[in-house]
CSV table of C-alpha atoms in Angstrom, one decimal:
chain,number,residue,atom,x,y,z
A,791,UNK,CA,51.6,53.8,-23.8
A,792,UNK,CA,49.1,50.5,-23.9
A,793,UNK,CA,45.9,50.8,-24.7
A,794,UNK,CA,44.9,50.0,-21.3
A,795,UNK,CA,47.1,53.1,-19.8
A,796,UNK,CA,45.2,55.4,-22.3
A,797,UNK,CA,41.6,54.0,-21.2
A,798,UNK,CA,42.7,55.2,-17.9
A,799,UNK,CA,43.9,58.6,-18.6
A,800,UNK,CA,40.4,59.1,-21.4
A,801,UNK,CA,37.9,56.3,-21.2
A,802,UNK,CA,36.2,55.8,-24.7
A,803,UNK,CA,34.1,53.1,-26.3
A,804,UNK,CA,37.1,52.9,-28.9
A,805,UNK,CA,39.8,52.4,-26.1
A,806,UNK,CA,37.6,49.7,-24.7
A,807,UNK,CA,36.8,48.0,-28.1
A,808,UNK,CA,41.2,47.4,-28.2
A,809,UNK,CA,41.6,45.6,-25.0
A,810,UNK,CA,41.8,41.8,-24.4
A,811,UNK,CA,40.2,39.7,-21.8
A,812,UNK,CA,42.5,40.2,-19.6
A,813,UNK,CA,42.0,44.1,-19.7
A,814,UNK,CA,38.8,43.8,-19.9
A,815,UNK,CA,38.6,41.7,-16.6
A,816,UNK,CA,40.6,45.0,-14.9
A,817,UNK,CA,38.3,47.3,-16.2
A,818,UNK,CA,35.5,45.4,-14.9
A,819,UNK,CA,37.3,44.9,-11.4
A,820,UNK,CA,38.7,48.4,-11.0
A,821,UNK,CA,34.8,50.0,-11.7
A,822,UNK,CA,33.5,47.1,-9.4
A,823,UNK,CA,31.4,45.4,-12.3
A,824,UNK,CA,29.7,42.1,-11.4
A,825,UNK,CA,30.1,40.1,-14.8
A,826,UNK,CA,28.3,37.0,-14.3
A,827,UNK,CA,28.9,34.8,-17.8
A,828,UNK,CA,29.5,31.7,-18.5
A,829,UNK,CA,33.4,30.2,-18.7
A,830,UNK,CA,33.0,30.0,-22.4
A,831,UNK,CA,31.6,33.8,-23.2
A,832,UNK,CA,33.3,35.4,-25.8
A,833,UNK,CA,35.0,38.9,-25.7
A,834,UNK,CA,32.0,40.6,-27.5
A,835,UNK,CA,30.0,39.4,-24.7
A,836,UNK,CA,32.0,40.6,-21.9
A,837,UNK,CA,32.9,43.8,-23.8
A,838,UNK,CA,29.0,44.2,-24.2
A,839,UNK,CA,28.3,43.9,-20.4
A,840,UNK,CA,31.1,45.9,-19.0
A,841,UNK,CA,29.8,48.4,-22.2
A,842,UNK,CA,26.2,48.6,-20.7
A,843,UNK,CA,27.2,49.0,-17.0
A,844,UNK,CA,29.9,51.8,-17.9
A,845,UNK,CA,27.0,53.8,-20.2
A,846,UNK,CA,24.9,53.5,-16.9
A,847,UNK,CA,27.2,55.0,-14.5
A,848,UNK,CA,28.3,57.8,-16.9
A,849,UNK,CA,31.6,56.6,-16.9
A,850,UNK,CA,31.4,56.4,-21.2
A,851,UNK,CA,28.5,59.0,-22.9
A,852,UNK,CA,26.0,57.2,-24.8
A,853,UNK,CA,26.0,59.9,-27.8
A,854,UNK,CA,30.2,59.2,-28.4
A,855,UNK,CA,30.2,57.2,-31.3
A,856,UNK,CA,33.5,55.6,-31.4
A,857,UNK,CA,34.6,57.0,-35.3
A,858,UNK,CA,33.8,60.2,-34.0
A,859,UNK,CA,36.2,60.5,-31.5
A,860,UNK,CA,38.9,60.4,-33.9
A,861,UNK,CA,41.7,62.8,-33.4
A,862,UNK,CA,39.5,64.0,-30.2
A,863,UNK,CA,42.2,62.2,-27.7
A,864,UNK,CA,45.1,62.7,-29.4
A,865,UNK,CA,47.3,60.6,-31.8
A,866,UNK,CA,47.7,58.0,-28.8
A,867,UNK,CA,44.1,57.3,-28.6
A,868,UNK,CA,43.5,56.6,-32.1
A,869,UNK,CA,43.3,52.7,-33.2
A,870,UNK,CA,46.2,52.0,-35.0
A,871,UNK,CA,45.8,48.9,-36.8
A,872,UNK,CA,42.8,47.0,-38.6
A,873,UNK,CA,41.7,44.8,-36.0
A,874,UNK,CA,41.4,48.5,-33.9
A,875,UNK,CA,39.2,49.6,-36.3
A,876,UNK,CA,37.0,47.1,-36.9
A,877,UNK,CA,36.4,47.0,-33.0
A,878,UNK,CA,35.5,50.1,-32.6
A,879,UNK,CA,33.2,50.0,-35.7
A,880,UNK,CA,31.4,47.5,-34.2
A,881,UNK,CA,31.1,49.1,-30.7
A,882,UNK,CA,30.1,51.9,-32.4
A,883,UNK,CA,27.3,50.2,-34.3
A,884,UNK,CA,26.1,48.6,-31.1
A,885,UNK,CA,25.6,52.0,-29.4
A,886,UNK,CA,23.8,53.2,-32.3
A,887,UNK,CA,21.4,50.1,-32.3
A,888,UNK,CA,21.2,50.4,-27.7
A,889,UNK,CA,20.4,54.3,-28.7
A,890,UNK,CA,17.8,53.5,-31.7
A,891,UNK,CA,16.3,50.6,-28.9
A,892,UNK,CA,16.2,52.2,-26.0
A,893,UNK,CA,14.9,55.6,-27.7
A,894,UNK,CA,12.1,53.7,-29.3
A,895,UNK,CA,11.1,51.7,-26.2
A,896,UNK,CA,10.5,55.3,-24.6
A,897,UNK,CA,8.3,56.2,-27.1
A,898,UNK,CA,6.4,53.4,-27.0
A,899,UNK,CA,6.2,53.6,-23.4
A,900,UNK,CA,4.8,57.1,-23.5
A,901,UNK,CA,2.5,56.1,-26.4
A,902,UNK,CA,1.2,53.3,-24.2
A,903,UNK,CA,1.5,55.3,-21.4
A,904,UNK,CA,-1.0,58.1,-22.5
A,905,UNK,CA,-3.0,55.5,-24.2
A,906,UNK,CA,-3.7,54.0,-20.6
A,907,UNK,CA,-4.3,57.4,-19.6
A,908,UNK,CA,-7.3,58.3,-22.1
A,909,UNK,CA,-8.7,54.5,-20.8
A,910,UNK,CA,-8.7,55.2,-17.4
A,911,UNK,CA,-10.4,58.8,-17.9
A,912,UNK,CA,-12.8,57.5,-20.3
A,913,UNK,CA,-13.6,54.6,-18.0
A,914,UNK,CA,-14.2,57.0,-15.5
A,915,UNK,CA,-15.8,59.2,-17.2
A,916,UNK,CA,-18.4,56.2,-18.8
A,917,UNK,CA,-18.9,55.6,-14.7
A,918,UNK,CA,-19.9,58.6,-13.8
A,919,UNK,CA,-22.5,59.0,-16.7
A,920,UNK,CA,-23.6,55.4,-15.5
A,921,UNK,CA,-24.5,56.7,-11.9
A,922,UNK,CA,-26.0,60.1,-12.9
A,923,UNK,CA,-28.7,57.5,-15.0
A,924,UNK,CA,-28.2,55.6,-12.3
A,925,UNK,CA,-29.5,57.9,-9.9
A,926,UNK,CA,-31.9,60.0,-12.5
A,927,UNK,CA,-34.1,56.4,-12.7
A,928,UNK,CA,-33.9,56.0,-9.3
A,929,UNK,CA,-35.0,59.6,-8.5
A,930,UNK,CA,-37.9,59.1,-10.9
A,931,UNK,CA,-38.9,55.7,-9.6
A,932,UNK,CA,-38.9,57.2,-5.6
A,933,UNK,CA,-40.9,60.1,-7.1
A,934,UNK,CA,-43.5,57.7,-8.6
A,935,UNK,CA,-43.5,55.6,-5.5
A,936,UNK,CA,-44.0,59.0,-3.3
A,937,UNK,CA,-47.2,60.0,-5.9
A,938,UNK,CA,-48.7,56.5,-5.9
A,939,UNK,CA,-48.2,56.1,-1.5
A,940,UNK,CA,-49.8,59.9,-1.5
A,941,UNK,CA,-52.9,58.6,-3.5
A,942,UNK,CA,-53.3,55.5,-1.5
A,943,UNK,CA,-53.3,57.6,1.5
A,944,UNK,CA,-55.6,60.0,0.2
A,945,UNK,CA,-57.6,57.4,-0.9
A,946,UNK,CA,-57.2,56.2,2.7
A,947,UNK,CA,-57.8,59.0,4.3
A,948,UNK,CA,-61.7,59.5,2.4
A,949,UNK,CA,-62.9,56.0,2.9
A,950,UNK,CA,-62.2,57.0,7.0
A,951,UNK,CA,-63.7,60.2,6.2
A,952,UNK,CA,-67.2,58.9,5.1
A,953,UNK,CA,-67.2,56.0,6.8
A,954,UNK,CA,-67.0,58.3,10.5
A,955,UNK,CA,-69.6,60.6,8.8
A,956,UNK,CA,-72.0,57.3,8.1
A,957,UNK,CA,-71.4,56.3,11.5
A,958,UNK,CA,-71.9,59.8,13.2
A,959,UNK,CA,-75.2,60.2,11.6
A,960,UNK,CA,-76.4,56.7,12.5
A,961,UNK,CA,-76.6,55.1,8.8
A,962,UNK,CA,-73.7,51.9,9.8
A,963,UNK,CA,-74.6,49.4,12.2
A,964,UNK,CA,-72.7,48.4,15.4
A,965,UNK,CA,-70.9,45.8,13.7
A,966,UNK,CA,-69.5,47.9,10.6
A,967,UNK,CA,-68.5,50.4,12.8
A,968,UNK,CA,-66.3,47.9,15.3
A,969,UNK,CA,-64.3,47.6,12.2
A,970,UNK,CA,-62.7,50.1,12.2
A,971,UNK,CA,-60.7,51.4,15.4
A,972,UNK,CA,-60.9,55.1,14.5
A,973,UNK,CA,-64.8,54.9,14.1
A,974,UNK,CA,-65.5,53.4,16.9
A,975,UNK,CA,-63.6,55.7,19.5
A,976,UNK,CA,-66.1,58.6,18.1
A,977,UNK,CA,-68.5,57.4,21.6
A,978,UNK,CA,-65.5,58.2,23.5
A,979,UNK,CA,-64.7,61.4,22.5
A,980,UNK,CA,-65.7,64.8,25.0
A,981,UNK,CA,-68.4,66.6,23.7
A,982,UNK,CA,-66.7,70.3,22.4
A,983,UNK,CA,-67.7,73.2,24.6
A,984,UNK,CA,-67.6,76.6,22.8
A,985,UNK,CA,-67.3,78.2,26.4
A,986,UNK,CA,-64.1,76.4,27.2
A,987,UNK,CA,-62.5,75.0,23.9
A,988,UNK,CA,-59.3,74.3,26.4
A,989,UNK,CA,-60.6,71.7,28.2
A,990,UNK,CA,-62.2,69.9,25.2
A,991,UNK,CA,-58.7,70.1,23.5
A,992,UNK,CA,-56.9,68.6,26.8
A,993,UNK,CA,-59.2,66.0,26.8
A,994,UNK,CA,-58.9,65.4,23.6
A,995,UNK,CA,-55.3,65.0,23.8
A,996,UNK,CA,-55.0,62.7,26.7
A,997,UNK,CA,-57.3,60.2,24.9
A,998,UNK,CA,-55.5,60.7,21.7
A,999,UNK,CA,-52.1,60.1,23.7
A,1000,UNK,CA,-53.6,56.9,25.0
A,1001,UNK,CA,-54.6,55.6,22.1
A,1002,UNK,CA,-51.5,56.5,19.9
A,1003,UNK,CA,-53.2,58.3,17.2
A,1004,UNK,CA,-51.4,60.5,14.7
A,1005,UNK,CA,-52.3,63.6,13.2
A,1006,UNK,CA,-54.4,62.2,10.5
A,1007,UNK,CA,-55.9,60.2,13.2
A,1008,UNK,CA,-56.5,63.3,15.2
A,1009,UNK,CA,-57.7,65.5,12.4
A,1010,UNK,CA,-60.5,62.9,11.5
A,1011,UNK,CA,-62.0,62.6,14.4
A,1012,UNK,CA,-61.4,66.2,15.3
A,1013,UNK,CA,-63.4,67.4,12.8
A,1014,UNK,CA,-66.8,65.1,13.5
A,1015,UNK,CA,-66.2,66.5,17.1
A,1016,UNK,CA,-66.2,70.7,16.2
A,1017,UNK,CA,-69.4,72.7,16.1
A,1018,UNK,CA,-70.1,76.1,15.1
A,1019,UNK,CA,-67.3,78.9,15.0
A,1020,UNK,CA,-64.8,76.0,15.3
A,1021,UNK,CA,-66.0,74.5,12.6
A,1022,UNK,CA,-66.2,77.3,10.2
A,1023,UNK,CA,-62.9,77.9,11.2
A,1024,UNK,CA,-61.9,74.4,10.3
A,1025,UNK,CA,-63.3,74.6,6.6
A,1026,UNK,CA,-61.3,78.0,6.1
A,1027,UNK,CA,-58.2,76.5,6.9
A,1028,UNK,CA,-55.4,75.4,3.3
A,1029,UNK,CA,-56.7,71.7,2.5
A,1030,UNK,CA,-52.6,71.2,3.7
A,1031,UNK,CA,-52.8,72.5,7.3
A,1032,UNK,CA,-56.2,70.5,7.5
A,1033,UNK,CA,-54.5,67.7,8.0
A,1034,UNK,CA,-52.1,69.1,10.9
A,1035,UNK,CA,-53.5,68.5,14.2
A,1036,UNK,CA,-51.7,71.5,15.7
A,1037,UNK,CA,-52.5,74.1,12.8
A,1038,UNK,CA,-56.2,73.3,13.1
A,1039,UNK,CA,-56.1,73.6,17.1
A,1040,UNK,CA,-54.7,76.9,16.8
A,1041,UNK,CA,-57.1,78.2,14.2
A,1042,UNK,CA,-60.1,76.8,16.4
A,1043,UNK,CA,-58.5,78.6,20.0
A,1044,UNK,CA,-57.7,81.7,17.8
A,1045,UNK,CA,-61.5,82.1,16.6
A,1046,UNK,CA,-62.4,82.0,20.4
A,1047,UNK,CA,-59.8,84.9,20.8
A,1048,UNK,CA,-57.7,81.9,22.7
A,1049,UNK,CA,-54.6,83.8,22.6
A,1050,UNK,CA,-51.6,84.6,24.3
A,1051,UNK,CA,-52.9,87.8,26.0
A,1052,UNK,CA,-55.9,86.3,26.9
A,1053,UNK,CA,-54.2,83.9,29.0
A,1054,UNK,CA,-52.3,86.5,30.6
A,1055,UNK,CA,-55.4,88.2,31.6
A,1056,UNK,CA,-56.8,85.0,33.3
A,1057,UNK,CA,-53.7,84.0,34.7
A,1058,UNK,CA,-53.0,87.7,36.6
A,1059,UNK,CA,-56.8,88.8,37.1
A,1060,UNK,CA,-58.7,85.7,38.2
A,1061,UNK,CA,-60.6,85.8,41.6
A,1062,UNK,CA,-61.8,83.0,43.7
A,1063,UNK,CA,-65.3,83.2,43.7
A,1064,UNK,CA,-67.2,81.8,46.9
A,1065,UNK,CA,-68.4,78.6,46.0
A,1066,UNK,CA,-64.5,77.4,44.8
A,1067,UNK,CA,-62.3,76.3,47.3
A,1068,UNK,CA,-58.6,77.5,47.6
A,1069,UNK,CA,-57.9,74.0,45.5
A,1070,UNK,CA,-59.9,74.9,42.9
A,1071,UNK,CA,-58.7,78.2,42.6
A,1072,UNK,CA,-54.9,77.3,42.5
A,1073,UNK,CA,-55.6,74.4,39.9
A,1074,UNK,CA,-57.5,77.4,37.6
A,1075,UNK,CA,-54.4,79.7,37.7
A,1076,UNK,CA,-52.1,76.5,37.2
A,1077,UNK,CA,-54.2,75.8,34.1
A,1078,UNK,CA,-54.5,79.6,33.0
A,1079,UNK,CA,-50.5,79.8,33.5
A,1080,UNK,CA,-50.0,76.5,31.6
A,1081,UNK,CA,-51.8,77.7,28.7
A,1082,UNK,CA,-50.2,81.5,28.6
A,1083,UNK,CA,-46.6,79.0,28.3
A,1084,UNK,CA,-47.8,76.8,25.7
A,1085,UNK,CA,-49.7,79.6,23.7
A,1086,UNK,CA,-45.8,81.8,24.2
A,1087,UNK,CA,-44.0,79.0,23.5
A,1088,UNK,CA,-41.6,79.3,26.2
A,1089,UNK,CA,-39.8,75.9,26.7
A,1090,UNK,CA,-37.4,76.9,29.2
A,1091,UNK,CA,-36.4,78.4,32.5
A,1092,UNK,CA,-34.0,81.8,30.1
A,1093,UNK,CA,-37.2,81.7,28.2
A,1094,UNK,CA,-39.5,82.4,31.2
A,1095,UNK,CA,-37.2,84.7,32.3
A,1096,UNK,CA,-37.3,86.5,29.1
A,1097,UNK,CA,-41.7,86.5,29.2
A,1098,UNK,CA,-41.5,87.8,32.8
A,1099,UNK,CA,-39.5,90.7,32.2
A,1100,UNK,CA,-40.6,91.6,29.1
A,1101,UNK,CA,-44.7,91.7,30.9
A,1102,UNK,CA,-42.5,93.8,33.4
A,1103,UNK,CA,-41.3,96.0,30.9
A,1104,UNK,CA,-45.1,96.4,29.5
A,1105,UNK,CA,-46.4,97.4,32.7
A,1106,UNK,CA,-44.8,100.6,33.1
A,1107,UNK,CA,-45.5,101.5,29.4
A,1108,UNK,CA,-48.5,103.7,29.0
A,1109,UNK,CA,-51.1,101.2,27.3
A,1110,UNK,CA,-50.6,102.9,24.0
A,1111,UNK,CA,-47.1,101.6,23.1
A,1112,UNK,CA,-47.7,98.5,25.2
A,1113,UNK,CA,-50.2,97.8,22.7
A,1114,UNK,CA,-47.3,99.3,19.6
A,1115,UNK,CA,-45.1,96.8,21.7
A,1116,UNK,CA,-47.7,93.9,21.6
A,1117,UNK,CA,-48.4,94.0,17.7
A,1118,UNK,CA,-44.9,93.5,17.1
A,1119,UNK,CA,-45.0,90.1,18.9
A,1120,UNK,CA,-41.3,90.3,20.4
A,1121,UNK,CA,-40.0,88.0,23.2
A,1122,UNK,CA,-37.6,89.6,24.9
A,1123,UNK,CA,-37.5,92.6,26.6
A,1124,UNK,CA,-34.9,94.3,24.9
A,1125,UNK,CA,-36.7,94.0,21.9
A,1126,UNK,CA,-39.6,95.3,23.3
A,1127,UNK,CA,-37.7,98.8,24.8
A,1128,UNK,CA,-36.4,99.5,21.1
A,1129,UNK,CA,-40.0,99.5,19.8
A,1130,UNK,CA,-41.0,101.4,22.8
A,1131,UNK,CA,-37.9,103.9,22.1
A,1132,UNK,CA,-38.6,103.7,18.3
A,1133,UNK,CA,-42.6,104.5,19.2
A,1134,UNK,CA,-41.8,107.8,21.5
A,1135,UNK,CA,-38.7,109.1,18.6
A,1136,UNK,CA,-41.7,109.0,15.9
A,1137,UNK,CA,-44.6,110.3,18.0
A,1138,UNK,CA,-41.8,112.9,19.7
A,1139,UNK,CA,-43.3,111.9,23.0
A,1140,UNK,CA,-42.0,113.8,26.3
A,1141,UNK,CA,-41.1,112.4,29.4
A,1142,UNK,CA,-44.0,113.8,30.8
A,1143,UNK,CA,-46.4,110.9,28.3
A,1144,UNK,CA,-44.2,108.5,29.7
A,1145,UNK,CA,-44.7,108.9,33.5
A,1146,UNK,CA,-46.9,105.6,35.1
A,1147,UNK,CA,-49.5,107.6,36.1
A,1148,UNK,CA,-50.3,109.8,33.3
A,1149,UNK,CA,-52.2,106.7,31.0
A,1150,UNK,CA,-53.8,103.6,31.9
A,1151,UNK,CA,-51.3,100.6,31.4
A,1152,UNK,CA,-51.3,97.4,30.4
A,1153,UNK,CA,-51.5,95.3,33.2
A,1154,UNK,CA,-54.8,97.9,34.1
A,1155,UNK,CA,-52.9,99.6,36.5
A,1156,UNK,CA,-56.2,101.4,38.3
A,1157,UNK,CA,-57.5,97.8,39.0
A,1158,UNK,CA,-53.9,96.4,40.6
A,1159,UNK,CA,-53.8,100.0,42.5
A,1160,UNK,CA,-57.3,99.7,43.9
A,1161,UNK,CA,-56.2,96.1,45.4
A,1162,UNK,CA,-52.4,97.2,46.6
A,1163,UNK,CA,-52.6,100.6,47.4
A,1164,UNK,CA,-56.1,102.1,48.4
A,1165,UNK,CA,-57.6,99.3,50.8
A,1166,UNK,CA,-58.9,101.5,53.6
A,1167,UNK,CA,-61.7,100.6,56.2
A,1168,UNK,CA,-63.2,104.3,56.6
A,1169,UNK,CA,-63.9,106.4,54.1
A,1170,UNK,CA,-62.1,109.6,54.4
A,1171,UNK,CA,-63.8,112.9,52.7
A,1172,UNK,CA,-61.9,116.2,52.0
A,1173,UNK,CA,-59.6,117.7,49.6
A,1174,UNK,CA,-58.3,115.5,47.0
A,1175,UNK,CA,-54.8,116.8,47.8
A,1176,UNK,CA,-55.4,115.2,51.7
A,1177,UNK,CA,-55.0,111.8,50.5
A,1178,UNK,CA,-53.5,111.8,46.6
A,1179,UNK,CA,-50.3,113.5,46.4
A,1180,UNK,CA,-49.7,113.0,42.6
A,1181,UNK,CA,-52.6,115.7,41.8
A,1182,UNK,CA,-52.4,115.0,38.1
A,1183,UNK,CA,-54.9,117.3,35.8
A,1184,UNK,CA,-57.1,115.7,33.5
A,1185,UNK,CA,-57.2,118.8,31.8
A,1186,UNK,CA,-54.1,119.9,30.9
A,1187,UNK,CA,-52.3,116.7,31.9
A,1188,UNK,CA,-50.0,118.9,34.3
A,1189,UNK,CA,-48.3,118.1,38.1
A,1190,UNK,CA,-48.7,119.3,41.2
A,1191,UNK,CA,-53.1,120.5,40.5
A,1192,UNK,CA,-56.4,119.1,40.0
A,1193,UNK,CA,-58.6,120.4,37.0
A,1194,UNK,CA,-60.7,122.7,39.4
A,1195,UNK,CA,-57.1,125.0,39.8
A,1196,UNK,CA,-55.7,124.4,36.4
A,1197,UNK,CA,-54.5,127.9,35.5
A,1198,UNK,CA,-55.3,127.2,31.7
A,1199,UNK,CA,-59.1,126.3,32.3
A,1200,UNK,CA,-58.9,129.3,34.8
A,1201,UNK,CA,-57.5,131.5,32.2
A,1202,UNK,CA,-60.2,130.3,29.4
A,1203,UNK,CA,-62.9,130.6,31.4
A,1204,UNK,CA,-62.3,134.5,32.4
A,1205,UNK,CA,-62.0,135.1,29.1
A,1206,UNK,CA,-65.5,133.9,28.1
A,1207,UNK,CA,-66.7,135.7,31.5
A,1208,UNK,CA,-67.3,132.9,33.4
A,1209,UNK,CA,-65.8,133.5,36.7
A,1210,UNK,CA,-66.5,133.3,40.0
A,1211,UNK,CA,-69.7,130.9,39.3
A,1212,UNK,CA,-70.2,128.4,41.4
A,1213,UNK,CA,-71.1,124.8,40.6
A,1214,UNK,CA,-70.7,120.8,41.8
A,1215,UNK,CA,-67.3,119.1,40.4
A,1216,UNK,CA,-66.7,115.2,41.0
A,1217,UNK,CA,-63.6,112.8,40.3
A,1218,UNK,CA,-64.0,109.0,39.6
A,1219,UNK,CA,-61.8,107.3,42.6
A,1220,UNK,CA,-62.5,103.6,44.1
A,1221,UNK,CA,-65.0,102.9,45.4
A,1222,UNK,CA,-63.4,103.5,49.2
A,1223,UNK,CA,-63.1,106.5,48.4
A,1224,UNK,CA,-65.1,109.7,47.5
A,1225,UNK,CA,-64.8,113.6,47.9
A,1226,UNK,CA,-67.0,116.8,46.8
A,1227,UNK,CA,-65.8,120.1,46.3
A,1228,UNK,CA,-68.5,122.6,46.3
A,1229,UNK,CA,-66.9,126.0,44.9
A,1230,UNK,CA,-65.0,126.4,41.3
């Protein structure tokens, strides 16, 4: 068998070392090598390349040293002359060196490798320190910036201070005070009315709208403006919410008793008196309605919604959780029925506490029922059962009798031996209506 049939039955780096150039060239063409040297290349050259490409496509193990494959083919494989030998000796020295080289190149590439690796991470590590300083000295210079802009401003905000206070009490001239814009608007501003705070403060605003004045603006002159309980209440404000125009216009309205409620009243109970027309009337319970919104803060038509119903809700309360309903300030009215249901579970109240007619409410229920229900043009005398049929007693709070036939007063007074006197008894009604009842 040639050396070239046994390379075909077990390819080896020996097998390959003992062919010519003309084998070679068929080993190269059978395993579809392109060997691109020169006309003049030795064999060591073309065995080298066709070598390389074979160890690369697994055709030939790169750990088979040729002298160790002795006797592991068979006694056809092995070289049998000295030329043999010494090729595969030198094959075999060449895979060792491609091993040793290729080995070490690996290593060196993972050394460099993991080198690059601890660059990169300390790089951006080194960056990331850099913008934390970066950011630290910026932080600190915007914080010095904000301290220096708040002292200008307060230092600002003093100079305007005194120089309004010169001008109010007369000690600047005309032409100090026409230098400054703030100063010389004080002429203009309404004179405040302790009677009526709200109109000062709408006037107020629509001249400080005008004029496009801030809060600090506002505050300023606001304060050379207030008088009495609004300015006491001004000085007791935090120095902070001094200089908010909207705290400080809350804490004057609130002295006058300016709230929310108090709007209500005026919006529901005002009457036209005789010298204001039907114009005048409507524009006070537009104004009275504007300012129970603003002092609810109700924005929006849900938010109406939810005032309206809950005032509903209030009005068949008996006054005493309407008020336990009011001092929790809710705005809705299913807020307000879990305090009201919450208020009759603690105080165990019965159905009978709860009835509209048994307490005064909060919408004064005797004053709406004097205008709705007991307008009469005679006056119509007799037993109180002729006209009410509710007959409520005020003395044991019970249906269907007046005090003069509760059978509990009855019963007391025979016991202290008081029966069968006679005497005068008289109930408080409207004034359309009045009865006596002459026996006991």
């Amino acid at each position: 068998m040639s050396a070239l049939d046994a390379f075909w039955v077990a390819p080896s780096g020996a097998l390959l070392a003992a062919l010519n150039v003309k084998q070679l060239n068929s080993v190269a063409k059978h395993y579809s090598i392109d060997v691109t040297l020169p006309k003049g290349a030795k064999k060591s050259q073309l065995l080298d390349c066709i070598l390389t490409c074979l160890i690369d496509r697994d055709v030939l193990p790169d750990e088979r040293w040729p002298e160790d494959s002795k006797g592991a083919s068979g006694s056809d494989s092995e070289p049998t002359s000295d030329s043999e030998r010494t090729s595969s000796s030198k094959v075999g020295r060449r895979l060792r060196k491609r091993s040793i080289k290729q080995k070490t190149l690996e290593w060196e590439q993972e050394i460099e490798r993991k080198s690059f690796d601890d660059e990169l991470a300390q790089k951006r590590l080194d960056k990331e320190l850099d913008h934390k300083r970066l950011e630290a000295a910026q932080k600190d210079k915007d914080r010095e910036l904000e301290l220096e802009r708040f002292k200008h401003l307060e230092q600002e905000r003093e100079i305007k201070r005194t120089r309004l206070q010169l001008v109010a009490e007369g000690k600047l001239g005309k032409s100090t005070s026409q230098q400054s814009g703030l100063a010389s608007m004080i002429k203009f501003l309404p004179k405040f009315n302790e009677r009526d705070p709200d109109v000062f403060f709408s006037l107020f605003e629509n001249i400080a709208s005008e004029q496009n004045w801030g809060d600090e603006d506002k505050t300023v002159l606001l304060q050379t403006a207030l008088i009495g309980r609004a300015q006491k209440a001004f000085v007791a404000l935090p120095s902070s919410e001094k200089k908010v125009y909207q705290c400080v216009k809350t804490a004057v309205l609130k002295c006058y008793e300016l709230v929310p409620e108090v709007y209500r009243q005026r919006f529901r109970l005002w009457k036209k008196s005789d010298k204001q027309t039907y114009a005048e009337w409507a524009r006070d319970l537009t104004s009275f309605f504007q300012g129970w919104l603003t002092a609810e803060e109700v924005y929006s038509f849900e938010e109406l919604c939810d005032l309206l119903i809950l005032e509903q809700l209030k009005n068949t309360l008996p006054d005493r959780v309407a008020t336990y309903v009011n001092e929790h300030h809710v705005k809705t009215a299913a807020d307000g029925a879990v305090l009201a249901d919450n208020y009759a579970l603690i105080h165990k109240t019965t159905a009978r506490d709860f009835s509209p007619h048994s307490d005064s409410n909060y919408r004064q229920r005797s004053r709406v029922e004097m205008d709705t229900s007991v307008h009469s043009d005679s006056v119509t005398h007799g037993k109180p059962s002729d006209f009410d049929p509710r007959k409520d007693c005020n003395y044991c709070f019970g249906k269907n009798h007046w005090k003069i036939n509760c059978p509990v007063l009855l019963e007391r007074k025979r016991g202290k031996g008081e029966e069968g006197k006679f005497g005068l008894c008289s109930s408080s009604v409207p004034a359309q209506r009045q009865w006596v009842v002459n026996k006991v």
